[in-house]
Amino acid sequence: MRNTVFRKLMANEFGQVRAEMVARDHVMSALGGRTADEALEAGVPAKEVWLAVCDAFEVPEHRR
């Protein structure tokens, strides 16, 4: 998954503004105590970050 696809999925799930806030501000233990943005910058694959966000926010399976 590309970062652009990750951003599109985030915006579709949370809305553009909230998606940016979640990616920037929400620290997740599944990402080593990092935010989604920090994890992506550290080289964590976008798909792994997306699945961590889905778990943290209980996104239904059919929207993952």
Short mmCIF file of N, CA, C and O in Angstrom, two decimals:
data_model
loop_
_atom_site.label_atom_id
_atom_site.label_comp_id
_atom_site.label_asym_id
_atom_site.label_seq_id
_atom_site.Cartn_x
_atom_site.Cartn_y
_atom_site.Cartn_z
N MET A 1 0.85 -1.17 0.00
CA MET A 1 0.00 0.00 0.00
C MET A 1 0.90 1.24 0.00
O MET A 1 1.85 1.32 0.75
N ARG A 2 0.56 2.18 -0.83
CA ARG A 2 1.29 3.44 -0.89
C ARG A 2 0.76 4.41 0.17
O ARG A 2 -0.37 4.29 0.63
N ASN A 3 1.59 5.37 0.52
CA ASN A 3 1.17 6.39 1.49
C ASN A 3 -0.05 7.17 0.99
O ASN A 3 -0.91 7.54 1.79
N THR A 4 -0.14 7.37 -0.31
CA THR A 4 -1.29 8.10 -0.85
C THR A 4 -2.58 7.31 -0.65
O THR A 4 -3.63 7.89 -0.36
N VAL A 5 -2.51 6.00 -0.78
CA VAL A 5 -3.68 5.16 -0.53
C VAL A 5 -4.03 5.21 0.95
O VAL A 5 -5.20 5.32 1.32
N PHE A 6 -3.02 5.15 1.82
CA PHE A 6 -3.24 5.26 3.25
C PHE A 6 -3.98 6.56 3.58
O PHE A 6 -4.96 6.57 4.31
N ARG A 7 -3.52 7.67 3.03
CA ARG A 7 -4.14 8.98 3.30
C ARG A 7 -5.59 9.00 2.81
O ARG A 7 -6.47 9.56 3.47
N LYS A 8 -5.84 8.39 1.66
CA LYS A 8 -7.20 8.34 1.11
C LYS A 8 -8.12 7.51 2.02
O LYS A 8 -9.24 7.91 2.32
N LEU A 9 -7.63 6.36 2.47
CA LEU A 9 -8.41 5.52 3.38
C LEU A 9 -8.71 6.26 4.69
O LEU A 9 -9.82 6.19 5.21
N MET A 10 -7.71 6.96 5.21
CA MET A 10 -7.89 7.73 6.44
C MET A 10 -8.97 8.80 6.24
O MET A 10 -9.86 8.96 7.08
N ALA A 11 -8.89 9.53 5.15
CA ALA A 11 -9.86 10.59 4.88
C ALA A 11 -11.26 10.02 4.69
O ALA A 11 -12.24 10.60 5.17
N ASN A 12 -11.36 8.89 4.02
CA ASN A 12 -12.67 8.26 3.83
C ASN A 12 -13.27 7.80 5.15
O ASN A 12 -14.49 7.88 5.34
N GLU A 13 -12.43 7.31 6.04
CA GLU A 13 -12.92 6.78 7.32
C GLU A 13 -13.24 7.89 8.33
O GLU A 13 -14.24 7.83 9.03
N PHE A 14 -12.39 8.90 8.41
CA PHE A 14 -12.50 9.89 9.48
C PHE A 14 -12.87 11.30 9.01
O PHE A 14 -13.15 12.15 9.84
N GLY A 15 -12.87 11.54 7.71
CA GLY A 15 -13.00 12.90 7.20
C GLY A 15 -11.61 13.51 7.14
O GLY A 15 -10.72 13.13 7.92
N GLN A 16 -11.40 14.42 6.22
CA GLN A 16 -10.06 14.96 5.97
C GLN A 16 -9.40 15.57 7.21
O GLN A 16 -8.28 15.24 7.54
N VAL A 17 -10.11 16.44 7.90
CA VAL A 17 -9.51 17.15 9.03
C VAL A 17 -9.20 16.19 10.18
O VAL A 17 -8.10 16.20 10.73
N ARG A 18 -10.17 15.35 10.53
CA ARG A 18 -9.94 14.42 11.65
C ARG A 18 -8.86 13.40 11.28
O ARG A 18 -8.06 13.01 12.13
N ALA A 19 -8.81 12.98 10.03
CA ALA A 19 -7.78 12.03 9.60
C ALA A 19 -6.40 12.61 9.82
O ALA A 19 -5.49 11.92 10.31
N GLU A 20 -6.22 13.87 9.48
CA GLU A 20 -4.93 14.52 9.68
C GLU A 20 -4.60 14.60 11.16
O GLU A 20 -3.44 14.39 11.56
N MET A 21 -5.59 14.90 11.99
CA MET A 21 -5.37 14.98 13.44
C MET A 21 -5.02 13.62 14.02
O MET A 21 -4.10 13.51 14.83
N VAL A 22 -5.74 12.59 13.60
CA VAL A 22 -5.46 11.24 14.09
C VAL A 22 -4.03 10.83 13.71
O VAL A 22 -3.27 10.33 14.54
N ALA A 23 -3.67 11.03 12.47
CA ALA A 23 -2.34 10.64 11.99
C ALA A 23 -1.23 11.41 12.71
O ALA A 23 -0.18 10.85 13.01
N ARG A 24 -1.49 12.64 13.03
CA ARG A 24 -0.49 13.50 13.65
C ARG A 24 -0.40 13.34 15.17
O ARG A 24 0.68 13.40 15.74
N ASP A 25 -1.56 13.09 15.83
CA ASP A 25 -1.61 13.22 17.29
C ASP A 25 -1.85 11.93 18.07
O ASP A 25 -1.51 11.87 19.25
N HIS A 26 -2.44 10.92 17.47
CA HIS A 26 -2.83 9.72 18.24
C HIS A 26 -1.67 8.74 18.31
O HIS A 26 -1.27 8.15 17.30
N VAL A 27 -1.13 8.55 19.52
CA VAL A 27 -0.02 7.62 19.73
C VAL A 27 -0.58 6.22 19.93
O VAL A 27 -1.52 6.02 20.70
N MET A 28 0.01 5.25 19.23
CA MET A 28 -0.49 3.87 19.28
C MET A 28 0.63 2.93 19.72
O MET A 28 1.73 2.96 19.17
N SER A 29 0.31 2.10 20.70
CA SER A 29 1.31 1.13 21.18
C SER A 29 1.67 0.14 20.08
O SER A 29 2.81 -0.33 20.01
N ALA A 30 0.73 -0.19 19.21
CA ALA A 30 1.00 -1.13 18.12
C ALA A 30 2.04 -0.59 17.15
O ALA A 30 2.63 -1.35 16.38
N LEU A 31 2.27 0.71 17.20
CA LEU A 31 3.28 1.34 16.34
C LEU A 31 4.51 1.75 17.14
O LEU A 31 5.24 2.67 16.77
N GLY A 32 4.70 1.08 18.26
CA GLY A 32 5.88 1.37 19.07
C GLY A 32 5.82 2.69 19.80
O GLY A 32 6.85 3.33 20.01
N GLY A 33 4.61 3.10 20.17
CA GLY A 33 4.45 4.37 20.87
C GLY A 33 4.61 5.58 19.96
O GLY A 33 4.99 6.65 20.41
N ARG A 34 4.32 5.38 18.70
CA ARG A 34 4.42 6.46 17.72
C ARG A 34 3.05 6.78 17.14
O ARG A 34 2.12 5.98 17.23
N THR A 35 2.96 7.94 16.53
CA THR A 35 1.76 8.29 15.78
C THR A 35 1.88 7.64 14.39
O THR A 35 2.96 7.16 14.01
N ALA A 36 0.79 7.67 13.64
CA ALA A 36 0.83 7.13 12.28
C ALA A 36 1.86 7.88 11.44
O ALA A 36 2.65 7.26 10.71
N ASP A 37 1.88 9.20 11.54
CA ASP A 37 2.85 9.98 10.77
C ASP A 37 4.28 9.62 11.14
O ASP A 37 5.13 9.45 10.26
N GLU A 38 4.55 9.49 12.44
CA GLU A 38 5.90 9.13 12.88
C GLU A 38 6.29 7.74 12.40
O GLU A 38 7.43 7.53 11.97
N ALA A 39 5.34 6.81 12.45
CA ALA A 39 5.62 5.45 11.99
C ALA A 39 5.92 5.42 10.50
O ALA A 39 6.87 4.76 10.06
N LEU A 40 5.14 6.15 9.72
CA LEU A 40 5.40 6.21 8.28
C LEU A 40 6.77 6.82 8.00
O LEU A 40 7.52 6.33 7.16
N GLU A 41 7.09 7.89 8.71
CA GLU A 41 8.40 8.53 8.53
C GLU A 41 9.54 7.59 8.92
O GLU A 41 10.64 7.67 8.35
N ALA A 42 9.29 6.70 9.88
CA ALA A 42 10.31 5.74 10.33
C ALA A 42 10.42 4.54 9.41
O ALA A 42 11.23 3.66 9.63
N GLY A 43 9.56 4.47 8.39
CA GLY A 43 9.64 3.40 7.42
C GLY A 43 8.71 2.22 7.66
O GLY A 43 8.82 1.20 6.98
N VAL A 44 7.78 2.36 8.61
CA VAL A 44 6.80 1.30 8.83
C VAL A 44 5.89 1.27 7.60
O VAL A 44 5.43 2.33 7.14
N PRO A 45 5.63 0.10 7.04
CA PRO A 45 4.78 0.03 5.84
C PRO A 45 3.39 0.63 6.09
O PRO A 45 2.80 0.45 7.17
N ALA A 46 2.88 1.32 5.09
CA ALA A 46 1.59 2.00 5.22
C ALA A 46 0.47 1.03 5.57
O ALA A 46 -0.43 1.37 6.34
N LYS A 47 0.51 -0.18 5.04
CA LYS A 47 -0.53 -1.16 5.35
C LYS A 47 -0.52 -1.52 6.83
O LYS A 47 -1.57 -1.64 7.46
N GLU A 48 0.66 -1.67 7.40
CA GLU A 48 0.78 -1.98 8.83
C GLU A 48 0.24 -0.82 9.67
O GLU A 48 -0.44 -1.03 10.67
N VAL A 49 0.54 0.40 9.25
CA VAL A 49 0.04 1.58 9.96
C VAL A 49 -1.48 1.64 9.87
O VAL A 49 -2.17 1.88 10.86
N TRP A 50 -2.01 1.40 8.67
CA TRP A 50 -3.46 1.42 8.48
C TRP A 50 -4.15 0.39 9.38
O TRP A 50 -5.14 0.69 10.03
N LEU A 51 -3.62 -0.81 9.44
CA LEU A 51 -4.22 -1.85 10.28
C LEU A 51 -4.13 -1.49 11.76
O LEU A 51 -5.07 -1.77 12.53
N ALA A 52 -3.08 -0.82 12.17
CA ALA A 52 -2.95 -0.36 13.56
C ALA A 52 -4.01 0.69 13.86
O ALA A 52 -4.63 0.68 14.93
N VAL A 53 -4.23 1.60 12.93
CA VAL A 53 -5.27 2.62 13.09
C VAL A 53 -6.63 1.94 13.17
O VAL A 53 -7.45 2.27 14.04
N CYS A 54 -6.87 0.99 12.28
CA CYS A 54 -8.15 0.26 12.29
C CYS A 54 -8.40 -0.42 13.62
O CYS A 54 -9.52 -0.36 14.16
N ASP A 55 -7.39 -1.05 14.16
CA ASP A 55 -7.53 -1.71 15.46
C ASP A 55 -7.79 -0.70 16.57
O ASP A 55 -8.67 -0.90 17.41
N ALA A 56 -7.05 0.39 16.57
CA ALA A 56 -7.17 1.40 17.62
C ALA A 56 -8.54 2.06 17.61
O ALA A 56 -9.08 2.40 18.67
N PHE A 57 -9.12 2.23 16.43
CA PHE A 57 -10.40 2.93 16.31
C PHE A 57 -11.56 1.99 15.98
O PHE A 57 -12.65 2.45 15.64
N GLU A 58 -11.30 0.70 16.08
CA GLU A 58 -12.33 -0.32 15.86
C GLU A 58 -13.08 -0.14 14.54
O GLU A 58 -14.31 -0.17 14.48
N VAL A 59 -12.30 0.06 13.50
CA VAL A 59 -12.88 0.16 12.15
C VAL A 59 -13.40 -1.22 11.77
O VAL A 59 -12.68 -2.22 11.90
N PRO A 60 -14.64 -1.32 11.32
CA PRO A 60 -15.21 -2.62 10.94
C PRO A 60 -14.38 -3.32 9.88
O PRO A 60 -13.79 -2.66 9.00
N GLU A 61 -14.34 -4.61 9.94
CA GLU A 61 -13.55 -5.43 9.03
C GLU A 61 -13.82 -5.11 7.56
O GLU A 61 -12.89 -5.06 6.75
N HIS A 62 -15.06 -4.88 7.19
CA HIS A 62 -15.38 -4.63 5.78
C HIS A 62 -14.86 -3.30 5.25
O HIS A 62 -14.89 -3.07 4.05
N ARG A 63 -14.38 -2.41 6.14
CA ARG A 63 -13.81 -1.13 5.69
C ARG A 63 -12.28 -1.10 5.82
O ARG A 63 -11.67 -0.08 5.59
N ARG A 64 -11.72 -2.24 6.20
CA ARG A 64 -10.26 -2.29 6.32
C ARG A 64 -9.70 -2.57 4.97
O ARG A 64 -8.79 -2.70 4.50
#
